[in-house]
Coordinates of C-alpha atoms and ligand atoms in Angstrom, one line a residue:
M278 CA 89.8 99.6 79.5
R279 CA 89.2 101.8 82.4
G280 CA 86.4 99.2 83.4
L281 CA 89.1 96.5 83.4
I282 CA 91.1 98.8 85.6
N283 CA 88.1 99.5 87.6
E284 CA 87.5 95.6 88.6
R285 CA 90.6 95.5 90.4
G286 CA 90.3 97.9 93.3
K287 CA 91.9 96.3 96.1
A288 CA 93.7 93.7 94.2
A289 CA 95.2 96.3 92.7
K290 CA 97.0 98.1 95.2
R291 CA 98.0 94.9 96.9
A292 CA 99.9 93.9 94.0
L293 CA 101.1 97.7 93.6
M294 CA 102.3 97.0 97.5
T295 CA 103.9 93.8 96.8
H296 CA 105.7 95.2 93.6
V297 CA 107.2 98.0 95.2
I298 CA 108.2 96.6 98.5
A299 CA 109.8 93.6 96.0
K300 CA 111.6 96.8 94.3
A301 CA 112.6 97.7 97.4
F302 CA 114.6 95.2 98.5
A303 CA 115.9 94.6 94.7
G304 CA 117.7 98.0 95.0
G305 CA 119.7 96.8 98.4
G306 CA 120.7 100.3 99.6
L307 CA 119.3 101.2 103.1
V308 CA 118.5 104.8 103.4
L309 CA 116.0 106.6 106.1
A310 CA 113.2 108.1 104.7
Q311 CA 110.2 110.6 106.5
A312 CA 107.6 108.1 108.0
G313 CA 104.7 109.8 106.2
A314 CA 106.2 111.4 103.4
G315 CA 106.5 108.7 101.1
A316 CA 103.4 106.4 102.4
G317 CA 101.2 106.7 99.5
A318 CA 99.7 103.9 97.9
G319 CA 102.6 102.2 97.3
A320 CA 104.5 102.2 100.6
G321 CA 105.0 98.8 102.7
R322 CA 104.1 98.7 106.2
S323 CA 104.9 96.6 108.9
S324 CA 104.7 97.0 112.7
N325 CA 107.8 99.4 113.0
S326 CA 108.9 99.9 109.5
R327 CA 108.1 101.6 106.4
V328 CA 109.2 100.7 103.1
S329 CA 109.1 103.0 100.1
F330 CA 111.2 103.1 97.1
S331 CA 112.6 105.4 94.4
C332 CA 114.4 104.6 91.4
F333 CA 118.3 104.8 90.0
G334 CA 119.5 102.6 93.0
R335 CA 118.0 104.9 95.8
T336 CA 115.8 102.8 98.4
T337 CA 114.3 103.8 101.2
I338 CA 113.3 102.2 104.5
T339 CA 112.4 103.8 107.4
N340 CA 112.1 102.1 110.4
T341 CA 109.9 103.8 112.6
A342 CA 111.4 102.1 115.9
A343 CA 115.1 103.6 115.1
P344 CA 117.3 105.8 117.5
M345 CA 116.9 109.3 117.4
E346 CA 120.6 109.6 115.4
K347 CA 118.9 107.4 112.4
K348 CA 116.3 110.3 112.3
K349 CA 118.9 112.5 111.8
E350 CA 119.6 111.3 108.5
I351 CA 115.8 111.8 107.5
S352 CA 116.5 115.3 107.5
S353 CA 119.7 115.1 105.4
L354 CA 118.3 113.7 102.7
D355 CA 117.8 116.0 99.4
P356 CA 115.8 119.0 100.5
I357 CA 114.2 119.2 96.7
Q358 CA 113.7 115.1 97.2
E359 CA 111.8 115.9 100.1
E360 CA 109.6 118.6 99.0
K361 CA 108.8 116.4 95.9
R362 CA 107.6 114.0 98.1
A363 CA 105.7 116.0 100.2
L364 CA 103.9 117.2 97.2
R365 CA 103.2 114.1 95.6
F366 CA 101.5 112.8 99.2
K367 CA 99.2 116.0 99.1
V368 CA 97.9 115.6 95.5
R369 CA 97.4 112.2 95.7
R370 CA 95.5 113.2 98.7
Q371 CA 93.3 115.8 96.6
L372 CA 92.8 113.3 93.6
K373 CA 91.5 110.9 96.4
A374 CA 89.2 113.3 97.4
M375 CA 87.4 114.2 94.0
S376 CA 84.3 112.5 93.5
P377 CA 83.8 110.1 90.9
S378 CA 81.5 112.2 88.8
Q379 CA 83.8 115.1 88.7
R380 CA 86.8 112.7 87.5
N381 CA 84.2 111.8 85.0
L382 CA 83.3 114.9 84.0
E383 CA 87.3 116.2 83.8
D384 CA 88.1 113.1 82.0
A385 CA 85.3 113.7 79.1
A386 CA 86.4 117.1 79.2
I387 CA 90.1 116.5 78.2
Q388 CA 89.9 113.7 76.1
K389 CA 87.1 115.5 73.8
Q390 CA 89.9 118.4 73.6
V391 CA 92.7 116.3 72.5
L392 CA 90.5 114.5 69.9
E393 CA 89.0 117.3 69.0
A394 CA 92.6 119.1 68.6
S395 CA 94.2 119.8 65.4
W396 CA 97.4 119.1 66.8
F397 CA 96.4 115.5 67.5
K398 CA 94.3 114.9 64.5
S399 CA 97.5 115.8 62.3
C400 CA 99.8 113.7 64.5
K401 CA 100.9 110.5 62.8
S402 CA 102.6 109.0 65.6
L403 CA 102.7 109.4 69.4
C404 CA 103.6 108.1 72.8
A405 CA 100.6 107.6 75.3
Y406 CA 100.3 106.2 78.7
V407 CA 97.5 104.1 79.5
S408 CA 95.9 105.5 82.5
C409 CA 95.2 103.5 85.7
E410 CA 92.4 103.8 87.7
V411 CA 93.9 103.3 90.8
L412 CA 96.5 105.9 90.4
R413 CA 93.8 108.2 89.5
E414 CA 95.3 109.4 86.4
V415 CA 93.5 111.1 83.7
D416 CA 91.8 108.9 81.6
T417 CA 93.2 107.9 77.9
S418 CA 91.0 105.1 77.5
K419 CA 89.0 107.0 74.8
I420 CA 92.0 108.5 73.0
L421 CA 93.3 105.0 72.9
S422 CA 90.1 103.0 72.0
E423 CA 89.9 106.1 68.8
I424 CA 93.4 105.6 67.6
L425 CA 93.0 101.5 68.1
G426 CA 89.2 101.3 66.7
D427 CA 88.1 100.1 69.6
P428 CA 84.5 98.8 67.9
T429 CA 82.8 99.6 71.6
F430 CA 83.6 103.5 70.7
A431 CA 81.6 105.1 68.1
C432 CA 84.1 107.2 66.4
D433 CA 83.4 108.9 62.8
A434 CA 86.7 107.1 61.0
Q435 CA 89.1 105.0 62.4
I436 CA 92.1 107.0 63.1
K437 CA 95.5 105.7 62.3
K438 CA 98.4 106.3 64.2
R439 CA 101.1 104.6 65.1
L440 CA 101.0 104.3 69.0
Y441 CA 103.8 103.7 71.2
V442 CA 102.9 102.7 75.1
P443 CA 105.1 102.3 78.1
R444 CA 106.5 99.1 79.4
V445 CA 108.7 99.4 82.2
E446 CA 111.5 96.8 82.3
D447 CA 113.0 96.2 85.8
R448 CA 116.1 97.1 85.8
N449 CA 117.4 100.0 86.5
C450 CA 113.9 101.8 86.6
H451 CA 114.0 101.5 82.7
M452 CA 110.9 102.4 81.1
R453 CA 110.5 101.6 77.2
M454 CA 108.2 103.0 74.8
L455 CA 106.7 99.8 72.7
N456 CA 104.2 100.0 69.6
I457 CA 100.9 98.3 69.9
S458 CA 97.9 98.1 67.0
R459 CA 95.2 96.4 69.3
V460 CA 93.8 97.1 72.5
D461 CA 94.2 93.5 73.1
D462 CA 98.1 93.9 73.1
L463 CA 98.2 95.0 76.7
I464 CA 97.9 92.7 79.9
A465 CA 98.3 94.2 83.3
N466 CA 101.8 94.8 85.2
P467 CA 102.4 93.8 88.7
M468 CA 101.2 97.4 89.6
N469 CA 98.1 97.0 87.6
I470 CA 99.1 99.2 84.5
L471 CA 98.4 97.9 81.5
E472 CA 101.1 97.7 79.0
P473 CA 102.4 95.1 76.2
A474 CA 104.4 92.3 76.0
P475 CA 108.0 92.5 74.3
L476 CA 106.7 90.4 71.9
D477 CA 103.3 90.6 69.6
N478 CA 101.6 87.5 69.1
A479 CA 103.2 86.4 66.0
G480 CA 106.8 86.2 68.6
N481 CA 107.9 89.4 67.0
Q482 CA 110.4 92.0 68.9
R483 CA 107.6 94.8 69.1
E484 CA 109.3 98.3 67.9
D485 CA 110.7 100.1 70.6
V486 CA 110.2 104.4 69.8
M487 CA 113.8 104.7 70.9
Q488 CA 114.3 102.3 67.6
A489 CA 112.3 103.4 65.1
T490 CA 113.2 105.0 62.2
H491 CA 110.3 108.1 62.2
P492 CA 110.2 110.3 64.8
V493 CA 107.3 110.7 66.9
D494 CA 105.1 114.1 67.1
L495 CA 103.2 113.6 70.1
F496 CA 103.9 112.7 74.0
L497 CA 100.6 112.3 76.2
L498 CA 102.3 112.5 79.6
P499 CA 101.0 111.3 82.8
G500 CA 102.0 113.1 86.2
L501 CA 100.7 114.1 89.8
A502 CA 101.0 117.7 89.0
F503 CA 101.8 120.6 86.3
D504 CA 102.3 124.4 86.3
K505 CA 102.4 126.8 84.2
S506 CA 105.7 127.3 82.9
G507 CA 105.6 123.6 82.5
R508 CA 106.9 122.0 85.2
R509 CA 105.6 118.7 85.8
L510 CA 105.9 116.4 88.9
G511 CA 105.7 112.3 88.4
R512 CA 105.6 109.5 90.6
G513 CA 109.1 109.8 91.7
G514 CA 110.5 106.9 89.5
G515 CA 112.7 109.2 87.0
Y516 CA 111.4 107.0 84.4
Y517 CA 109.7 109.6 82.1
D518 CA 112.4 112.3 82.9
A519 CA 115.4 109.6 81.6
L520 CA 112.9 108.5 78.5
L521 CA 112.8 111.6 77.6
T522 CA 115.9 112.9 77.7
S523 CA 116.9 110.0 75.7
Y524 CA 114.4 111.0 73.3
K525 CA 115.3 114.6 73.1
E526 CA 119.1 113.3 72.3
L527 CA 117.5 110.9 69.6
V528 CA 116.1 113.7 68.0
A529 CA 119.0 115.8 68.0
R530 CA 121.1 113.3 66.5
Q531 CA 118.5 112.5 63.9
K532 CA 117.9 116.1 62.9
W533 CA 114.0 115.5 63.1
E534 CA 111.6 117.8 64.9
P535 CA 111.1 117.2 68.5
P536 CA 107.9 116.1 69.7
L537 CA 104.8 118.2 71.4
L538 CA 105.4 117.1 75.0
V539 CA 101.7 117.7 76.2
A540 CA 100.5 116.4 79.7
L541 CA 96.7 115.7 80.5
S542 CA 96.3 117.4 84.1
Y543 CA 92.8 117.4 86.5
S544 CA 92.2 121.1 87.6
V545 CA 93.5 120.2 91.0
Q546 CA 96.8 119.0 89.7
I547 CA 97.7 122.8 88.2
M548 CA 100.0 124.6 90.8
D549 CA 100.7 127.7 91.6
D550 CA 104.1 128.9 89.9
E551 CA 107.3 128.0 91.9
V552 CA 105.3 125.5 93.9
I553 CA 106.8 122.0 91.8
P554 CA 110.4 121.7 92.8
V555 CA 112.9 120.9 89.9
T556 CA 116.3 119.6 89.4
S557 CA 118.5 119.6 86.2
H558 CA 116.6 116.0 85.3
D559 CA 113.3 117.6 84.9
V560 CA 112.0 117.8 81.7
L561 CA 109.5 120.5 80.9
V562 CA 106.3 120.1 78.9
D563 CA 105.3 122.1 76.4
A564 CA 101.4 122.3 77.0
L565 CA 98.8 121.3 79.2
V566 CA 95.4 120.0 78.7
S567 CA 93.2 120.5 81.6
P568 CA 89.0 120.8 81.7
A569 CA 89.3 124.6 81.3
G570 CA 91.4 124.1 78.0
V571 CA 95.0 123.6 76.3
I572 CA 97.5 125.7 78.2
R573 CA 100.1 126.6 75.5
I574 CA 103.9 126.9 77.1
S575 CA 106.7 126.7 75.3
P576 CA 107.4 128.2 71.9
I577 CA 106.9 125.2 70.4
A578 CA 103.3 124.6 71.6
I579 CA 102.5 128.6 70.5
E580 CA 103.6 127.5 66.9
K581 CA 102.0 124.2 66.5
M582 CA 99.1 124.2 68.8
Ligands
FFO652 N1 99.7 104.7 83.2 C1 100.8 104.5 83.9 N2 101.9 104.5 83.2 C2 103.4 104.2 83.4 C3 103.5 105.4 84.5 C4 102.7 106.3 84.5 O1 102.6 107.2 85.8 N3 101.3 105.9 84.3 N4 105.0 105.2 84.4 C5 105.5 106.6 84.9 O2 106.7 106.7 85.8 C6 105.5 104.0 84.7 C7 105.4 103.4 85.9 N5 105.7 103.9 86.8 C8 105.1 103.9 88.1 C9 106.2 104.9 89.6 C10 105.0 104.8 90.4 C11 103.9 104.2 90.6 C12 103.2 104.6 91.5 O3 102.4 103.5 92.3 N6 103.3 105.0 92.7 C13 102.9 105.1 93.8 C14 103.5 105.5 95.1 C15 104.6 104.6 95.5 C16 105.8 105.1 96.4 O4 105.9 106.3 96.2 O5 105.8 104.6 97.5 C17 101.9 106.0 93.4 O6 102.1 107.0 93.0 O7 100.6 106.2 94.6 C18 103.5 103.6 89.5 C19 103.9 103.6 88.0 C20 105.3 103.7 83.5 N7 104.2 103.4 83.2
ATP653 N1 117.7 111.3 83.3 C1 118.0 111.0 84.3 N2 119.1 110.6 84.6 C2 119.5 110.1 85.8 N3 118.5 110.0 87.5 C3 117.4 110.5 86.9 C4 117.1 111.2 85.6 N4 116.0 111.7 85.6 C5 115.4 111.4 86.9 N5 116.6 110.9 87.7 C6 116.6 110.6 89.3 O1 115.4 110.2 89.3 C7 114.7 110.1 90.7 C8 113.2 110.5 90.3 O2 113.2 111.9 89.8 P1 112.0 112.9 89.7 O3 111.6 112.8 91.0 O4 112.7 114.0 88.9 O5 111.0 111.6 88.9 P2 109.7 111.8 88.3 O6 109.7 113.4 87.9 O7 108.6 112.2 89.8 O8 109.3 110.5 87.7 P3 109.1 110.6 86.2 O9 110.1 110.8 85.7 O10 109.0 108.8 86.1 O11 107.5 110.8 86.0 C9 115.8 111.6 91.0 O12 116.8 110.7 92.1 C10 116.1 111.8 90.0 O13 117.3 112.8 90.4

């Protein structure tokens, strides 16, 4: 899975950029954004403009040749979003500076801890992200392959778990978690992230975790930065915050046990307290798995992990 993404290299970045630009124009709004601040892998550029995107209809377009009064609008953007954007920029740079061998070591250490953990072994149903090399995310390929029984990975016994993975639906930056049973169920989306088609090979709708009759026990979450009080900084789409909020509401309605929200983090992604800005939309995680170990944060993590 990781190899598949590896091979795509520059084409992936082009695909990502095309997608982000298309998304920006689909959003329709015209808001100024700070030059440089949002200019990560997905920022589109022309000679005097940069386009970046944010979800829930807040598209941002920077005209670097804009007159002064337009530049003033830049500083009137929500300061929390500005802080988040600056932190994303910084963490992306640190992730890019990690050597491949360091990343491999940390990927192996994180996945080993997950695979050997009692809370993972006992979980019957989970939502997990399909890691993307271009985004420098903690690798999940070994975890997913063990769940799905990929023969290229040696495992003592196939772990039987129900697995849901993200699929971005274009409208309103909506993300669903759909059930898959094989690695082959995944295809690359325009952002070059592997995700399932809405229909399975037999033409049936894949089960959406929001429609499932049984709860999931665990979410394995991606992100750009985390801290030891459970704060999580995502990539700015609000996809996970929205989905986790809806899922928590479903859990409360059904009187199910809440799932463990566990983020996977390289060492450089763990920030000091108070560094990550938060709003009321941000959902806190219960625990982190880093190469140095599991960090249990919430009472549910302390009880179950
Ligand atoms: N593996 C994986 N799948 C996922 C997510 C994720 O974070 N990781 N998502 C979680 O939401 C959703 C997709 N959301 C995404 C949001 C932004 C970017 C992205 O490429 N961002 C660029 C910067 C873009 C910009 O700011 O202009 C980047 O982070 O470098 C990718 C996926 C659903 N699937
Ligand atoms: N549940 C929600 N309902 C409405 N808007 C939301 C919700 N969650 C986040 N948003 C909005 O989405 C935008 C992006 O949010 P934020 O910067 O917190 O995303 P993120 O945590 O980086 O991304 P993700 O959740 O995909 O990992 C913000 O404008 C935020 O207000």
